[in-house]
Amino acid sequence: MAYWLMKSEPEEFSLDDLKSRPDKTEPWDGVRNYQARNMMRDEMKIGDLAFFYHSNCETPGIAGIVKVVREGYPDHTAFDPDDDHYDPKSIPDSPRWYLVDVEFVRKLKRVIPLVELKAEKELKDMALVRRGNRLSVMPVTKKQWDHILKME
DNA sequence: GCCAACGTTGGC
DNA sequence: GCCAACGTTGGC
């Protein structure tokens, strides 16, 4: 089983939004980055766990845990001209963008702020804490996962 | 294939 | 709101 971290702007879609979905599940749509796409299309498997990270907000940090419940399939929002994430270069016969479905698992006891994550020498290799990082979906090692949970 | 211009991300 | 960092685009 693998571990991941997925970013979302809470004003767009927060962990509480996910929790309040009737089935507590949501397609992770709108990702328009090839590295992130490749991970969702090729590598994320049912049962994998991911940290739900809140970005671009008052206290950026890890808010909770979600689980992959459906593996990579085409991102339909790319086909819809009225959608914010419409991409005319992605067509149903040859989709450019993929996503996975994630399900709410739990909130952490507190949001673990980015500033704290950056201060941990055990986490210095995480893509998240490297400056200029813009990946919205990234792998997390078991060691890093366990370390972060101890900071809860 | 290079690289300048441009748009986006996201911390602060 | 600012702006550094980075990915993408498109002219040549």
mmCIF file with all atom_site columns, N, CA and C (backbone and C1' of nucleotides) in Angstrom, chain B:
data_model
loop_
_atom_site.group_PDB
_atom_site.id
_atom_site.type_symbol
_atom_site.label_atom_id
_atom_site.label_alt_id
_atom_site.label_comp_id
_atom_site.label_asym_id
_atom_site.label_entity_id
_atom_site.label_seq_id
_atom_site.pdbx_PDB_ins_code
_atom_site.Cartn_x
_atom_site.Cartn_y
_atom_site.Cartn_z
_atom_site.occupancy
_atom_site.B_iso_or_equiv
_atom_site.pdbx_formal_charge
_atom_site.auth_seq_id
_atom_site.auth_comp_id
_atom_site.auth_asym_id
_atom_site.auth_atom_id
_atom_site.pdbx_PDB_model_num
ATOM 1  P P     . DG B 1 1  ? 14.903 17.864 -30.170 1.00 0.00 ? 1  DG B P     1
ATOM 2  O "O5'" . DG B 1 1  ? 15.547 19.180 -30.784 1.00 0.00 ? 1  DG B "O5'" 1
ATOM 3  C "C5'" . DG B 1 1  ? 16.927 19.513 -30.718 1.00 0.00 ? 1  DG B "C5'" 1
ATOM 4  C "C4'" . DG B 1 1  ? 17.067 20.930 -30.278 1.00 0.00 ? 1  DG B "C4'" 1
ATOM 5  C "C3'" . DG B 1 1  ? 16.824 21.154 -28.786 1.00 0.00 ? 1  DG B "C3'" 1
ATOM 6  O "O3'" . DG B 1 1  ? 17.792 22.105 -28.370 1.00 0.00 ? 1  DG B "O3'" 1
ATOM 7  C "C1'" . DG B 1 1  ? 15.369 22.535 -30.006 1.00 0.00 ? 1  DG B "C1'" 1
ATOM 8  P P     . DC B 1 2  ? 18.176 22.409 -26.917 1.00 0.00 ? 2  DC B P     1
ATOM 9  O "O5'" . DC B 1 2  ? 18.041 23.984 -26.937 1.00 0.00 ? 2  DC B "O5'" 1
ATOM 10 C "C5'" . DC B 1 2  ? 18.731 24.712 -27.960 1.00 0.00 ? 2  DC B "C5'" 1
ATOM 11 C "C4'" . DC B 1 2  ? 18.230 26.143 -27.966 1.00 0.00 ? 2  DC B "C4'" 1
ATOM 12 C "C3'" . DC B 1 2  ? 18.128 26.782 -26.579 1.00 0.00 ? 2  DC B "C3'" 1
ATOM 13 O "O3'" . DC B 1 2  ? 18.751 28.044 -26.654 1.00 0.00 ? 2  DC B "O3'" 1
ATOM 14 C "C1'" . DC B 1 2  ? 16.054 26.983 -27.718 1.00 0.00 ? 2  DC B "C1'" 1
ATOM 15 P P     . DC B 1 3  ? 19.226 28.801 -25.309 1.00 0.00 ? 3  DC B P     1
ATOM 16 O "O5'" . DC B 1 3  ? 18.013 29.780 -25.039 1.00 0.00 ? 3  DC B "O5'" 1
ATOM 17 C "C5'" . DC B 1 3  ? 17.604 30.686 -26.065 1.00 0.00 ? 3  DC B "C5'" 1
ATOM 18 C "C4'" . DC B 1 3  ? 16.282 31.303 -25.680 1.00 0.00 ? 3  DC B "C4'" 1
ATOM 19 C "C3'" . DC B 1 3  ? 16.147 31.596 -24.177 1.00 0.00 ? 3  DC B "C3'" 1
ATOM 20 O "O3'" . DC B 1 3  ? 15.445 32.817 -24.024 1.00 0.00 ? 3  DC B "O3'" 1
ATOM 21 C "C1'" . DC B 1 3  ? 14.345 30.335 -24.866 1.00 0.00 ? 3  DC B "C1'" 1
ATOM 22 P P     . DA B 1 4  ? 16.127 34.032 -23.243 1.00 0.00 ? 4  DA B P     1
ATOM 23 O "O5'" . DA B 1 4  ? 15.107 35.209 -23.549 1.00 0.00 ? 4  DA B "O5'" 1
ATOM 24 C "C5'" . DA B 1 4  ? 14.726 35.469 -24.901 1.00 0.00 ? 4  DA B "C5'" 1
ATOM 25 C "C4'" . DA B 1 4  ? 13.254 35.785 -24.962 1.00 0.00 ? 4  DA B "C4'" 1
ATOM 26 C "C3'" . DA B 1 4  ? 12.746 36.631 -23.803 1.00 0.00 ? 4  DA B "C3'" 1
ATOM 27 O "O3'" . DA B 1 4  ? 11.801 37.559 -24.337 1.00 0.00 ? 4  DA B "O3'" 1
ATOM 28 C "C1'" . DA B 1 4  ? 11.566 34.580 -23.848 1.00 0.00 ? 4  DA B "C1'" 1
ATOM 29 P P     . DA B 1 5  ? 11.083 38.647 -23.426 1.00 0.00 ? 5  DA B P     1
ATOM 30 O "O5'" . DA B 1 5  ? 9.599  38.053 -23.357 1.00 0.00 ? 5  DA B "O5'" 1
ATOM 31 C "C5'" . DA B 1 5  ? 8.926  37.731 -24.557 1.00 0.00 ? 5  DA B "C5'" 1
ATOM 32 C "C4'" . DA B 1 5  ? 7.583  37.134 -24.218 1.00 0.00 ? 5  DA B "C4'" 1
ATOM 33 C "C3'" . DA B 1 5  ? 6.824  37.873 -23.117 1.00 0.00 ? 5  DA B "C3'" 1
ATOM 34 O "O3'" . DA B 1 5  ? 5.485  38.032 -23.551 1.00 0.00 ? 5  DA B "O3'" 1
ATOM 35 C "C1'" . DA B 1 5  ? 7.054  35.572 -22.551 1.00 0.00 ? 5  DA B "C1'" 1
ATOM 36 P P     . DC B 1 6  ? 4.446  38.908 -22.720 1.00 0.00 ? 6  DC B P     1
ATOM 37 O "O5'" . DC B 1 6  ? 3.576  37.785 -22.011 1.00 0.00 ? 6  DC B "O5'" 1
ATOM 38 C "C5'" . DC B 1 6  ? 3.069  36.706 -22.805 1.00 0.00 ? 6  DC B "C5'" 1
ATOM 39 C "C4'" . DC B 1 6  ? 2.596  35.609 -21.892 1.00 0.00 ? 6  DC B "C4'" 1
ATOM 40 C "C3'" . DC B 1 6  ? 1.794  36.107 -20.696 1.00 0.00 ? 6  DC B "C3'" 1
ATOM 41 O "O3'" . DC B 1 6  ? 0.467  35.640 -20.834 1.00 0.00 ? 6  DC B "O3'" 1
ATOM 42 C "C1'" . DC B 1 6  ? 3.330  34.393 -20.089 1.00 0.00 ? 6  DC B "C1'" 1
ATOM 43 P P     . DG B 1 7  ? -0.684 36.080 -19.816 1.00 0.00 ? 7  DG B P     1
ATOM 44 O "O5'" . DG B 1 7  ? -0.854 34.743 -18.973 1.00 0.00 ? 7  DG B "O5'" 1
ATOM 45 C "C5'" . DG B 1 7  ? -1.044 33.509 -19.657 1.00 0.00 ? 7  DG B "C5'" 1
ATOM 46 C "C4'" . DG B 1 7  ? -1.146 32.410 -18.626 1.00 0.00 ? 7  DG B "C4'" 1
ATOM 47 C "C3'" . DG B 1 7  ? -2.029 32.766 -17.433 1.00 0.00 ? 7  DG B "C3'" 1
ATOM 48 O "O3'" . DG B 1 7  ? -2.815 31.635 -17.107 1.00 0.00 ? 7  DG B "O3'" 1
ATOM 49 C "C1'" . DG B 1 7  ? 0.171  32.239 -16.688 1.00 0.00 ? 7  DG B "C1'" 1
ATOM 50 P P     . DT B 1 8  ? -3.764 31.604 -15.823 1.00 0.00 ? 8  DT B P     1
ATOM 51 O "O5'" . DT B 1 8  ? -2.918 30.743 -14.783 1.00 0.00 ? 8  DT B "O5'" 1
ATOM 52 C "C5'" . DT B 1 8  ? -2.433 29.473 -15.179 1.00 0.00 ? 8  DT B "C5'" 1
ATOM 53 C "C4'" . DT B 1 8  ? -1.742 28.831 -13.996 1.00 0.00 ? 8  DT B "C4'" 1
ATOM 54 C "C3'" . DT B 1 8  ? -2.526 28.900 -12.677 1.00 0.00 ? 8  DT B "C3'" 1
ATOM 55 O "O3'" . DT B 1 8  ? -2.451 27.615 -12.112 1.00 0.00 ? 8  DT B "O3'" 1
ATOM 56 C "C1'" . DT B 1 8  ? -0.357 29.810 -12.387 1.00 0.00 ? 8  DT B "C1'" 1
ATOM 57 P P     . DT B 1 9  ? -3.291 27.244 -10.805 1.00 0.00 ? 9  DT B P     1
ATOM 58 O "O5'" . DT B 1 9  ? -2.156 27.039 -9.725  1.00 0.00 ? 9  DT B "O5'" 1
ATOM 59 C "C5'" . DT B 1 9  ? -1.032 26.222 -10.030 1.00 0.00 ? 9  DT B "C5'" 1
ATOM 60 C "C4'" . DT B 1 9  ? -0.016 26.404 -8.936  1.00 0.00 ? 9  DT B "C4'" 1
ATOM 61 C "C3'" . DT B 1 9  ? -0.588 26.325 -7.512  1.00 0.00 ? 9  DT B "C3'" 1
ATOM 62 O "O3'" . DT B 1 9  ? 0.190  25.368 -6.844  1.00 0.00 ? 9  DT B "O3'" 1
ATOM 63 C "C1'" . DT B 1 9  ? 0.707  28.286 -7.771  1.00 0.00 ? 9  DT B "C1'" 1
ATOM 64 P P     . DG B 1 10 ? -0.264 24.702 -5.503  1.00 0.00 ? 10 DG B P     1
ATOM 65 O "O5'" . DG B 1 10 ? 0.232  25.748 -4.433  1.00 0.00 ? 10 DG B "O5'" 1
ATOM 66 C "C5'" . DG B 1 10 ? 1.621  25.911 -4.231  1.00 0.00 ? 10 DG B "C5'" 1
ATOM 67 C "C4'" . DG B 1 10 ? 1.811  27.084 -3.315  1.00 0.00 ? 10 DG B "C4'" 1
ATOM 68 C "C3'" . DG B 1 10 ? 0.819  27.149 -2.142  1.00 0.00 ? 10 DG B "C3'" 1
ATOM 69 O "O3'" . DG B 1 10 ? 1.557  27.446 -0.987  1.00 0.00 ? 10 DG B "O3'" 1
ATOM 70 C "C1'" . DG B 1 10 ? 0.905  29.187 -3.225  1.00 0.00 ? 10 DG B "C1'" 1
ATOM 71 P P     . DG B 1 11 ? 1.143  26.999 0.440   1.00 0.00 ? 11 DG B P     1
ATOM 72 O "O5'" . DG B 1 11 ? 2.314  27.666 1.257   1.00 0.00 ? 11 DG B "O5'" 1
ATOM 73 C "C5'" . DG B 1 11 ? 3.658  27.554 0.771   1.00 0.00 ? 11 DG B "C5'" 1
ATOM 74 C "C4'" . DG B 1 11 ? 4.403  28.847 1.037   1.00 0.00 ? 11 DG B "C4'" 1
ATOM 75 C "C3'" . DG B 1 11 ? 4.210  29.400 2.441   1.00 0.00 ? 11 DG B "C3'" 1
ATOM 76 O "O3'" . DG B 1 11 ? 5.461  29.921 2.872   1.00 0.00 ? 11 DG B "O3'" 1
ATOM 77 C "C1'" . DG B 1 11 ? 3.529  31.022 0.859   1.00 0.00 ? 11 DG B "C1'" 1
ATOM 78 P P     . DC B 1 12 ? 5.752  30.180 4.413   1.00 0.00 ? 12 DC B P     1
ATOM 79 O "O5'" . DC B 1 12 ? 5.495  31.736 4.546   1.00 0.00 ? 12 DC B "O5'" 1
ATOM 80 C "C5'" . DC B 1 12 ? 6.357  32.636 3.845   1.00 0.00 ? 12 DC B "C5'" 1
ATOM 81 C "C4'" . DC B 1 12 ? 5.715  33.980 3.786   1.00 0.00 ? 12 DC B "C4'" 1
ATOM 82 C "C3'" . DC B 1 12 ? 5.070  34.416 5.094   1.00 0.00 ? 12 DC B "C3'" 1
ATOM 83 O "O3'" . DC B 1 12 ? 6.017  35.166 5.856   1.00 0.00 ? 12 DC B "O3'" 1
ATOM 84 C "C1'" . DC B 1 12 ? 3.826  35.088 3.145   1.00 0.00 ? 12 DC B "C1'" 1
#
